[in-house]
Short mmCIF file of C-alpha atoms and ligand atoms in Angstrom, two decimals:
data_model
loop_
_atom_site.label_atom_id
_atom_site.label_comp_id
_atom_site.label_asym_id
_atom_site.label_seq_id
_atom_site.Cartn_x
_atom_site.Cartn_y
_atom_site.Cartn_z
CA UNK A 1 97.02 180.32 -41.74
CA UNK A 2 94.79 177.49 -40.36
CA UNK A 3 97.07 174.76 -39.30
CA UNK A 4 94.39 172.39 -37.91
CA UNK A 5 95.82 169.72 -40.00
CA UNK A 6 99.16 170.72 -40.40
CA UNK A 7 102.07 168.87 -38.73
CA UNK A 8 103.83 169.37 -35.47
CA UNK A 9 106.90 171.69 -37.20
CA UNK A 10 104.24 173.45 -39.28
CA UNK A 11 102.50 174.16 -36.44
CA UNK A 12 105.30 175.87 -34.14
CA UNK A 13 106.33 178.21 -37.52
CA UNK A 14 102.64 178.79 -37.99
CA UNK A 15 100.03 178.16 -35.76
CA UNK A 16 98.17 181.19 -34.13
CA UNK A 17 100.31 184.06 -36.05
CA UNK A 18 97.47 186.73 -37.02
CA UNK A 19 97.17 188.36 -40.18
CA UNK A 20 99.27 191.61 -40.23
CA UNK A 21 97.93 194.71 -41.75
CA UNK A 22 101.50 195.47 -43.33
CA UNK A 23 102.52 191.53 -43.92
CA UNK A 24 105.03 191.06 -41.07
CA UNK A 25 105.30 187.70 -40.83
CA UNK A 26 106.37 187.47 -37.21
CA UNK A 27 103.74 188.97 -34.25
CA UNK A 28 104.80 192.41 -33.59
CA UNK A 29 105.15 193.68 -30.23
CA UNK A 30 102.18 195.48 -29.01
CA UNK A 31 103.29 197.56 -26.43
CA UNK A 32 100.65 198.75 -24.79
CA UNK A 33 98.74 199.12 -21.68
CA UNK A 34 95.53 199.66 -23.04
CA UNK A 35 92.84 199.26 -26.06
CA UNK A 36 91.42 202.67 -27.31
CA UNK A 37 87.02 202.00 -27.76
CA UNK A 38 85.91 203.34 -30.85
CA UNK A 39 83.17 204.51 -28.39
CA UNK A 40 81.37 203.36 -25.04
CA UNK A 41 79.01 201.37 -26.09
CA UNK A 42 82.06 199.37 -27.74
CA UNK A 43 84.15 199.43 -24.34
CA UNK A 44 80.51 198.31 -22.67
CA UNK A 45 79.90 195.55 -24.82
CA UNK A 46 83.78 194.40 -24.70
CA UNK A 47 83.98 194.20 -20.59
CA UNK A 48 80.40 192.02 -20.98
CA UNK A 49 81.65 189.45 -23.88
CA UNK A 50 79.08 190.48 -26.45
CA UNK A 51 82.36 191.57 -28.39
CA UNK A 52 85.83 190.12 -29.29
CA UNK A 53 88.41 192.38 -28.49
CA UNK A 54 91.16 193.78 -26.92
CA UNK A 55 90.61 195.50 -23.23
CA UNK A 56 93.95 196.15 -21.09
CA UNK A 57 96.81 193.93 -21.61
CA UNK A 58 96.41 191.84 -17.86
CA UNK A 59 93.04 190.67 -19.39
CA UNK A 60 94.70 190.28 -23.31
CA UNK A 61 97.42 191.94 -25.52
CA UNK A 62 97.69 190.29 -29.18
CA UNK A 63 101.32 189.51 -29.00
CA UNK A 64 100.48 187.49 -25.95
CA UNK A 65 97.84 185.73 -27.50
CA UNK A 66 99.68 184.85 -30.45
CA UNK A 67 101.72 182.64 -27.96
CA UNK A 68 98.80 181.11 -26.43
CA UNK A 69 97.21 179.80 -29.72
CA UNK A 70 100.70 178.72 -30.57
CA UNK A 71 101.39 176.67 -27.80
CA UNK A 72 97.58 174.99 -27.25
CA UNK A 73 97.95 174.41 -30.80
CA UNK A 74 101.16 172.52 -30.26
CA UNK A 75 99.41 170.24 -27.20
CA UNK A 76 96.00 170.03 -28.80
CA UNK A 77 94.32 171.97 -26.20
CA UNK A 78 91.33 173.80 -26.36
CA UNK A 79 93.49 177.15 -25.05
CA UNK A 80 96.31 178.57 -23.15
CA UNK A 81 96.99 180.93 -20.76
CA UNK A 82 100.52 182.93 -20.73
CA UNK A 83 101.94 183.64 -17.22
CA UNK A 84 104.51 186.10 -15.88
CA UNK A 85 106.80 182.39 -14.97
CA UNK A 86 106.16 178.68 -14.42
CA UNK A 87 105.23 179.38 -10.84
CA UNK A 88 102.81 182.42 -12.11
CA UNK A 89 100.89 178.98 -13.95
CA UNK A 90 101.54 176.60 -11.08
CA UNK A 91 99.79 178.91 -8.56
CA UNK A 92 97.08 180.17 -11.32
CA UNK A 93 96.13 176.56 -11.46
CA UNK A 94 96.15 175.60 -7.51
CA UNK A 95 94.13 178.80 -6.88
CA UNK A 96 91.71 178.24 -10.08
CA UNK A 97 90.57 174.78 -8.86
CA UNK A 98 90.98 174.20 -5.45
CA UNK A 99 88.82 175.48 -2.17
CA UNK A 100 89.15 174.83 1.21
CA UNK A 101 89.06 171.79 2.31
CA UNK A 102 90.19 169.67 -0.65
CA UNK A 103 92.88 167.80 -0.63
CA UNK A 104 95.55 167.24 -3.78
CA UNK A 105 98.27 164.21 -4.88
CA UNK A 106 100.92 165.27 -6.32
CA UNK A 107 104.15 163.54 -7.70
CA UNK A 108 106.95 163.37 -4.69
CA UNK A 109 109.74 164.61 -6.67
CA UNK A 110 107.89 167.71 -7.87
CA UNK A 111 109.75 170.82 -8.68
CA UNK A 112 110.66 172.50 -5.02
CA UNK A 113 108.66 175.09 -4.74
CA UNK A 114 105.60 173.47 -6.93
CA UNK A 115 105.46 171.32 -3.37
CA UNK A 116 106.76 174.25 -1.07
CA UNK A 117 104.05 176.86 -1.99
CA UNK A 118 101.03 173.79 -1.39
CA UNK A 119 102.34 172.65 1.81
CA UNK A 120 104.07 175.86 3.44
CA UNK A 121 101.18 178.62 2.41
CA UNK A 122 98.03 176.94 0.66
CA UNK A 123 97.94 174.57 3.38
CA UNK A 124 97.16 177.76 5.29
CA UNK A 125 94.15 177.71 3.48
CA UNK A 126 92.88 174.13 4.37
CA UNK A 127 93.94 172.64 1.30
CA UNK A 128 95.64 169.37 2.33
CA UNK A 129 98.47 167.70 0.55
CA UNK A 130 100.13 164.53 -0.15
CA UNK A 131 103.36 163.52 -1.99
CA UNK A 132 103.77 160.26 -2.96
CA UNK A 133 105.96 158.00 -5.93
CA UNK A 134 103.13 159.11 -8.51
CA UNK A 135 104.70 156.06 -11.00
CA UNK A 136 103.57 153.57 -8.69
CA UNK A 137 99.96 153.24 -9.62
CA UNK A 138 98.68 151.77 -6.23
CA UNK A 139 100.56 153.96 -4.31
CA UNK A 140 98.42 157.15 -5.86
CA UNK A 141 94.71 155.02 -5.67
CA UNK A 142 95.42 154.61 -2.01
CA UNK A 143 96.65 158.48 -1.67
CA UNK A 144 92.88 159.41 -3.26
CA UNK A 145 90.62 160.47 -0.35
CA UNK A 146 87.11 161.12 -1.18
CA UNK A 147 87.53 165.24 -1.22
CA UNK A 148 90.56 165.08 -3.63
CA UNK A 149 90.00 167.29 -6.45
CA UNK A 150 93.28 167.96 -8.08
CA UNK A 151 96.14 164.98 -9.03
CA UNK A 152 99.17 166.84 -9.84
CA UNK A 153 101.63 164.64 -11.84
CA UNK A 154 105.36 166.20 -13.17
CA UNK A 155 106.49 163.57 -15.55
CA UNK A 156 109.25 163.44 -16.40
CA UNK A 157 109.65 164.84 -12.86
CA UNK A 158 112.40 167.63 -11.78
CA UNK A 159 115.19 165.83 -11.31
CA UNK A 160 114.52 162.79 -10.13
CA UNK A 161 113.08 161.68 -13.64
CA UNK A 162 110.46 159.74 -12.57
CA UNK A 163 107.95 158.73 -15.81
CA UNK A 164 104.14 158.17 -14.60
CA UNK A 165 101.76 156.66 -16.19
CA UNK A 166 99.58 159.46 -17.92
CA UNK A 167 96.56 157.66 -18.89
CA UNK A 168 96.15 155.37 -16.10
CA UNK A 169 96.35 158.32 -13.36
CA UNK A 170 94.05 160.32 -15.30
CA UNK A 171 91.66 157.13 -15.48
CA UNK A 172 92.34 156.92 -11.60
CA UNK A 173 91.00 160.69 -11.40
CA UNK A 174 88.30 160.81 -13.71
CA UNK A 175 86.73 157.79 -11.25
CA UNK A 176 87.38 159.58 -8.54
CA UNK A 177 85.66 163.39 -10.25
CA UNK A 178 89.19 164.55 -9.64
CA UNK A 179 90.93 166.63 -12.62
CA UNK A 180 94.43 165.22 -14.15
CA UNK A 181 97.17 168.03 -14.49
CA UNK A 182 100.33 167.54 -15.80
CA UNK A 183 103.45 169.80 -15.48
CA UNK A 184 104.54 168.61 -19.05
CA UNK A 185 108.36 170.95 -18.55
CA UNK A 186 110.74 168.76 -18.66
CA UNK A 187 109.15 166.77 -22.19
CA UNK A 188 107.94 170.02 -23.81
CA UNK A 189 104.79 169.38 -26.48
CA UNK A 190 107.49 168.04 -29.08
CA UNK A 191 107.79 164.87 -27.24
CA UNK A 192 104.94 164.20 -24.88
CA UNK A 193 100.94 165.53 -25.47
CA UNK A 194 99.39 165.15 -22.09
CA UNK A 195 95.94 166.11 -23.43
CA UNK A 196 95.84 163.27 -25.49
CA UNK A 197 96.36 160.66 -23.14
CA UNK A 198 93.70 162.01 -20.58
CA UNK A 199 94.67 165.07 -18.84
CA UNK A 200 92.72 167.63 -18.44
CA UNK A 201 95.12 170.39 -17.77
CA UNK A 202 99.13 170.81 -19.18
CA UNK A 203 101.83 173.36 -17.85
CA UNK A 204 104.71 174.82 -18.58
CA UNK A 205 107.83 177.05 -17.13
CA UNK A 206 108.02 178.57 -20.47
CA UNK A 207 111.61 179.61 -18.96
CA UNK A 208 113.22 176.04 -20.34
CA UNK A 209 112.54 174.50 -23.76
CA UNK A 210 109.66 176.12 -24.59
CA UNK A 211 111.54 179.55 -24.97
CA UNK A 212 114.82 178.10 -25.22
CA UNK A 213 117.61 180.66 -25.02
CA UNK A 214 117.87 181.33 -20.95
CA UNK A 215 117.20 185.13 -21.71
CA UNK A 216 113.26 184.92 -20.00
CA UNK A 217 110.92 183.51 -17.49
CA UNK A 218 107.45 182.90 -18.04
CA UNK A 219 105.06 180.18 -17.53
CA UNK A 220 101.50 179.03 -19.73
CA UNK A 221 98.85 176.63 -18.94
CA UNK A 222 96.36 174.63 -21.38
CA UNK A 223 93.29 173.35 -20.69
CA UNK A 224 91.55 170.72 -22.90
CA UNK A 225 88.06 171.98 -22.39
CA UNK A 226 86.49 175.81 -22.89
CA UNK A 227 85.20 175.67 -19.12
CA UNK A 228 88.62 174.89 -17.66
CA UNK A 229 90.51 177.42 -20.07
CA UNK A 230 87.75 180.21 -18.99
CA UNK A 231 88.28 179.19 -15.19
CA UNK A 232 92.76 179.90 -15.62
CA UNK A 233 91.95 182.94 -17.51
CA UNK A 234 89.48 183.97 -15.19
CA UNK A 235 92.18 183.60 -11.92
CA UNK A 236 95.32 185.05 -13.92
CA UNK A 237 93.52 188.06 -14.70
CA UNK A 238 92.88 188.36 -10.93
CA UNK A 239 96.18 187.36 -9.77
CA UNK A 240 97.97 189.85 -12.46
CA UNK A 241 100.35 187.29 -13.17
CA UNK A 242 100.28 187.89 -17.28
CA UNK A 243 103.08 187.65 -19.50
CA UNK A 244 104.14 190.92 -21.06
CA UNK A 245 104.38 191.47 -24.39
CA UNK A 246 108.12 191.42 -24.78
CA UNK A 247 108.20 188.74 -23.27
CA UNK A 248 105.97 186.62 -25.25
CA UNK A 249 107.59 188.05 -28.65
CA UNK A 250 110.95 186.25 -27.42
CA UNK A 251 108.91 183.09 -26.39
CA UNK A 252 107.76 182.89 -29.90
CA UNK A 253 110.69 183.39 -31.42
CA UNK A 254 112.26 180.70 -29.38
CA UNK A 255 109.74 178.45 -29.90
CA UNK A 256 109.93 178.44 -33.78
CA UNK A 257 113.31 175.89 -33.02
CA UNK A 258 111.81 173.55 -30.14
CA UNK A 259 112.19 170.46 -32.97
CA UNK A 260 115.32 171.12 -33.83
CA UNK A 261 116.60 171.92 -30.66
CA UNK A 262 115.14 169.23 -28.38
CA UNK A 263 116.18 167.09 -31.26
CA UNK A 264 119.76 167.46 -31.18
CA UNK A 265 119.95 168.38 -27.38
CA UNK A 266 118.45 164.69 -26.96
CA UNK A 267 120.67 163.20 -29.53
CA UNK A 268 123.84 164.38 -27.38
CA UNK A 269 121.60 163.77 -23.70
CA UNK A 270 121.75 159.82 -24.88
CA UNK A 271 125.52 159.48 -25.50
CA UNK A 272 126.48 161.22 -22.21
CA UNK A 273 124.03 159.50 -20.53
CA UNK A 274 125.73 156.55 -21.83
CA UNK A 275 128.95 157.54 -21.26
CA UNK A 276 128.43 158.14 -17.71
CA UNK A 277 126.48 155.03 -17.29
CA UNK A 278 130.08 153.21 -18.64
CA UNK A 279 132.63 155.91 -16.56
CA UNK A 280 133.99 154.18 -13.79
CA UNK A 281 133.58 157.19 -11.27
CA UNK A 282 130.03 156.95 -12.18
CA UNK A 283 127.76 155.32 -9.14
CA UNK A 284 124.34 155.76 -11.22
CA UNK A 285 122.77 157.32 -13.89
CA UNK A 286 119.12 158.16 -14.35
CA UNK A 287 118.28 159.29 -17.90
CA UNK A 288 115.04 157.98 -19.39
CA UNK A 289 116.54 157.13 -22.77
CA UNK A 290 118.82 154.03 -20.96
CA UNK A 291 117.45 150.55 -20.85
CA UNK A 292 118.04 150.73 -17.04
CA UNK A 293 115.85 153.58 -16.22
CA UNK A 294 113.25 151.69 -14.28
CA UNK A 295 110.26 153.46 -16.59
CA UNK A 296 112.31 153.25 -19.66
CA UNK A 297 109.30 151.12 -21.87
CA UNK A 298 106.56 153.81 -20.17
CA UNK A 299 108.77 156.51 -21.38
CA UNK A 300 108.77 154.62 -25.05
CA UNK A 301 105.37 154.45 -24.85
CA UNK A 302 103.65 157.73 -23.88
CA UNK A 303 106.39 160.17 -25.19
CA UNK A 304 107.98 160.50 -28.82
CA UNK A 305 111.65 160.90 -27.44
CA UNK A 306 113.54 160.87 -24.16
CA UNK A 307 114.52 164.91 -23.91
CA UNK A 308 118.02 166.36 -22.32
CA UNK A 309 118.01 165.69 -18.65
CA UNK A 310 120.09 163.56 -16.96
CA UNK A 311 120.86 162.96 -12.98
CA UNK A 312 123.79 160.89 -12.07
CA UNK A 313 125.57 160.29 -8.91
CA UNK A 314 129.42 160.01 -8.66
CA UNK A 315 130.88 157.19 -6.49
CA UNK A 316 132.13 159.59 -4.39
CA UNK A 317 128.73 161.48 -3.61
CA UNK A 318 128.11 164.76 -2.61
CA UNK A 319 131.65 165.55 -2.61
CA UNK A 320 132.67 164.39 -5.98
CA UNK A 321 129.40 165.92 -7.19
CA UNK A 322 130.84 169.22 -6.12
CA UNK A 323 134.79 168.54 -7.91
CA UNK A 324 132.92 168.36 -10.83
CA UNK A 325 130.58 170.83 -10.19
CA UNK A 326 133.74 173.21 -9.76
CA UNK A 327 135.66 171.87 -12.40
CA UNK A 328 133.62 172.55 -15.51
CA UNK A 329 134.41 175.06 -18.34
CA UNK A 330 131.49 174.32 -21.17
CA UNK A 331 129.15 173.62 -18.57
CA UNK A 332 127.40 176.46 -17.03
CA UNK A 333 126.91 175.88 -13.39
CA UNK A 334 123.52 177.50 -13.02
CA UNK A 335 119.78 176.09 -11.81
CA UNK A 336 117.32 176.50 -14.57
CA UNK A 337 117.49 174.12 -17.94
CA UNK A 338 116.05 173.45 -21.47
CA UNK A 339 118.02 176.35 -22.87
CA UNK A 340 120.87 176.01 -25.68
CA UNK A 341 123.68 175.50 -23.24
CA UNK A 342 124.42 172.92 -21.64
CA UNK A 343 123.83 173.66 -17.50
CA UNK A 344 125.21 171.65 -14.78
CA UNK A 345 123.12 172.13 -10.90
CA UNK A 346 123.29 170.50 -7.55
CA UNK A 347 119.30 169.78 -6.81
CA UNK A 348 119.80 169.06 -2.93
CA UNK A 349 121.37 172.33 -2.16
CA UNK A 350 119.94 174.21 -5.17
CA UNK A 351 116.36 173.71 -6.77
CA UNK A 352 115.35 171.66 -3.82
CA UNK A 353 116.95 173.31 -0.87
CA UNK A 354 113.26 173.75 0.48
CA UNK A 355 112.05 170.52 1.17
CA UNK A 356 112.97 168.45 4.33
CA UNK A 357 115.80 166.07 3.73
CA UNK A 358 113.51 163.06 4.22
CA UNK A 359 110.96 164.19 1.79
CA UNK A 360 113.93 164.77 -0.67
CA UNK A 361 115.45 161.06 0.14
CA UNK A 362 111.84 159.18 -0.55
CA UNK A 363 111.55 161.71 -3.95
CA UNK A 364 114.53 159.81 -4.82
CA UNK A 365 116.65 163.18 -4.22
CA UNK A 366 120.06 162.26 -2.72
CA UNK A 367 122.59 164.87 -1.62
CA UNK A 368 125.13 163.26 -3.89
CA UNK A 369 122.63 163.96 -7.34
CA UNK A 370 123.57 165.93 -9.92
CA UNK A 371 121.43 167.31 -12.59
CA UNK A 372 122.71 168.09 -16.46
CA UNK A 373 120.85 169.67 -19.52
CA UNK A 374 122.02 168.94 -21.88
CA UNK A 375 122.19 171.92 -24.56
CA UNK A 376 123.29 171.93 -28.36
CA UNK A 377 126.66 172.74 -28.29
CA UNK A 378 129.47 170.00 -30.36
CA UNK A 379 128.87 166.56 -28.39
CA UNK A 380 132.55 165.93 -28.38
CA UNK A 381 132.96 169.11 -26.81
CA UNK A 382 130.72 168.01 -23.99
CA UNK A 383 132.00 164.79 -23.11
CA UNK A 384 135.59 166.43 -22.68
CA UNK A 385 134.25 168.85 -20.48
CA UNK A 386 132.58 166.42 -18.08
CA UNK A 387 135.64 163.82 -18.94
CA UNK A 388 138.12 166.56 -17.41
CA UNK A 389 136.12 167.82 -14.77
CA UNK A 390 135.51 164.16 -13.61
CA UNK A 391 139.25 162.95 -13.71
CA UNK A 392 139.63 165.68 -10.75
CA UNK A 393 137.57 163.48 -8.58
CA UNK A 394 140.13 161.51 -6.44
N1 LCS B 401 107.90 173.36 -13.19
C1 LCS B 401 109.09 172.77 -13.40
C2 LCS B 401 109.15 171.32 -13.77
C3 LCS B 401 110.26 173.50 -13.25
O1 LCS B 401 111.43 172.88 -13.46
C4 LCS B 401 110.19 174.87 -12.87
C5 LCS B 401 111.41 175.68 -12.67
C6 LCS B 401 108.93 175.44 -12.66
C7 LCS B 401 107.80 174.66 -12.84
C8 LCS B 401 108.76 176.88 -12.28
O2 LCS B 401 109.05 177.69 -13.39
P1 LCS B 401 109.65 179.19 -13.33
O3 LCS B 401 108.75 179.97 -12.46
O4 LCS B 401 111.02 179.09 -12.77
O5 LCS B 401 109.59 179.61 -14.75
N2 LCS B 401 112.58 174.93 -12.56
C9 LCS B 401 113.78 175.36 -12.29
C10 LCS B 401 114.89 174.53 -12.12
O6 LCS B 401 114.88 173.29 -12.11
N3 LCS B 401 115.97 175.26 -11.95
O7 LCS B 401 115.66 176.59 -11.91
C11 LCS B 401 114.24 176.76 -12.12
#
């Protein structure tokens, strides 16, 4: 079905399923290794481009690809790459367009290990780093040097929730011949298009709302431009970090729901955000959908909704973090997020255990934060977990 003009819901159900000889109207699994020639001039001419086809599933495997048009469909891209996990598409990218000797921005309060594999192994490589507050504007033209190639923005960022400014730091790029990509996770396409305020690039961990149900990990990347979507392909084939077939039938069947889920898990993310925000245990609360998050207008502005994560500090820091932490029954205490449940994790000793304690204090990472995601269970149900595992704090 061509969904060019079709609407965002139309487009998850719809977008990139291929016709089926039999009329299934979901993507079977293709599980194969490998693509039978009808003969070798036909496996010649397939290996040079002068046909469309399938090879070997690293290079392509239809179930796969059924993803891939789904999602660059769903953040107006030109195509998309599937990865083995979000880090599979983070390191696809850093490899893909960076050499030795350039240099890359990046937001501060970046996923861990986003920032851990640039400055602990590519580093190695002469590619130099730095990690600044990304939503101050002046902060990232002064961080610019004149061989940065790459600016590297996670917004909203993991878990600090920091909102940048899209289309100004791609403008702030563009002049400098640098490239603009986005790790567009913790949004998902449904409530934030990256591509169409100026960047040239958009990934995913596939792992959270794009998939959904916590049962797989995989990662995808979308370029806006045929040259830049040739140049991913080109290094995940190389670094043989593909997604398998399995796992992209599960992404698409996940995906079908992002709406509806991301919907309703945002619905409920806004009146526990605001119930925290009025408990009076409750030091702080960061969630972008509150007046009093500091990029609360950006957020309004550049994204159609304000998504299901929340950090909040307890007045009692790290340790009441942890009472609570320990005292939930709903809420599963596990890293990861975007899924159906509602998960509960300690950042500072969890996700971000990597970085130096200073670098986590100027991300705006204390010890005492605590990260929710919020999932789409009954919202009283919620609240009276979090209620009871709160009135244990002393
Ligand atoms: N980008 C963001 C914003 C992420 O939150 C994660 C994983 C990744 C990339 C990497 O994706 P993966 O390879 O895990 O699919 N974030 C996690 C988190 O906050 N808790 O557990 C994993």
């Amino acid at each position: 079905m061509d969904t060019r003009n079709s609407g965002f819901d139309t487009k998850l159900v719809h977008a990139g399923i291929p016709e089926d000889p039999y009329g299934s109207v979901v993507t079977p699994i293709y599980q194969t290794s490998t693509f039978a020639f009808k003969n070798a001039q036909e496996g010649a001419d397939r290996f040079a481009g002068r046909e469309a086809g399938y090879i070997y599933t690293r290079i392509g495997n239809p179930t796969t690809n059924a993803l891939e048009q789904n999602v660059a469909a769903l953040e107006n891209g030109f195509g998309a790459t599937a990865m083995s996990s979000g880090m599979g598409a983070v390191s696809t990218v850093y490899l893909a367009l960076l050499s030795s000797g350039d240099h890359i921005v990046s937001t501060g309060s970046v996923y861990g290990p986003s920032r851990g594999l640039m400055e602990k192994h590519l580093s190695r490589f002469g590619v130099a780093s730095s990690y600044v507050d990304t939503t101050d504007l002046d902060l990232v033209r002064r961080s610019i040097r004149p061989n940065t190639r790459l600016i590297y923005v996670e917004s909203p960022s993991n878990p600090a929730m920091h909102v940048t400014d899209l289309k100004a730091v791609a403008e702030l790029a563009h002049a400098q011949g640098a490239l603009l990509v986005v790790d567009n996770t913790f949004a998902s396409p449904y409530l934030q298009k990256p591509l169409d305020l100026g960047a040239d690039l958009v990934l995913h961990s596939v792992t959270k709302f794009i998939n959904g149900h916590a049962d797989i990990i995989g990662g995808v990347v979308i370029a806006g431009t045929a040259e830049l979507h040739a140049k991913i392909r080109n290094m995940m084939v190389n670094l043989g970090c593909n997604m398998d077939p399995h796992q992209a039938y599960l992404v698409s069947r996940g995906l079908k729901t992002l709406s509806l889920r991301v919907q309703r898990s945002q619905e409920s993310a806004q009146k526990v955000a605001e119930w925290l925000e009025a408990h009076p245990k409750v030091a702080w609360v960061r969630y972008i959908g509150l007046p009093s998050h500091p990029q609360h207008e950006l957020a309004r502005r550049q994204m159609t909704g304000f998504g299901a994560m929340i950090a909040f500090e307890l007045k009692g820091g790290l340790e009441a973090g942890r009472t609570v932490m320990d005292h939930v029954h709903l809420a599963g205490l596990a890293v990861s997020l975007g899924g159906v449940e509602t998960l509960i994790s300690h950042p500072a000793s969890m996700t971000h255990a990597g970085m130096a304690g200073e670098d986590r204090v100027a991300a705006g990472i204390s010890d005492g934060l605590v990260r929710l995601s919020i999932g789409i269970e009954t919202l009283e149900d919620i609240l009276q977990d979090l209620s009871q595992a709160i009135d244990h704090v002393a």
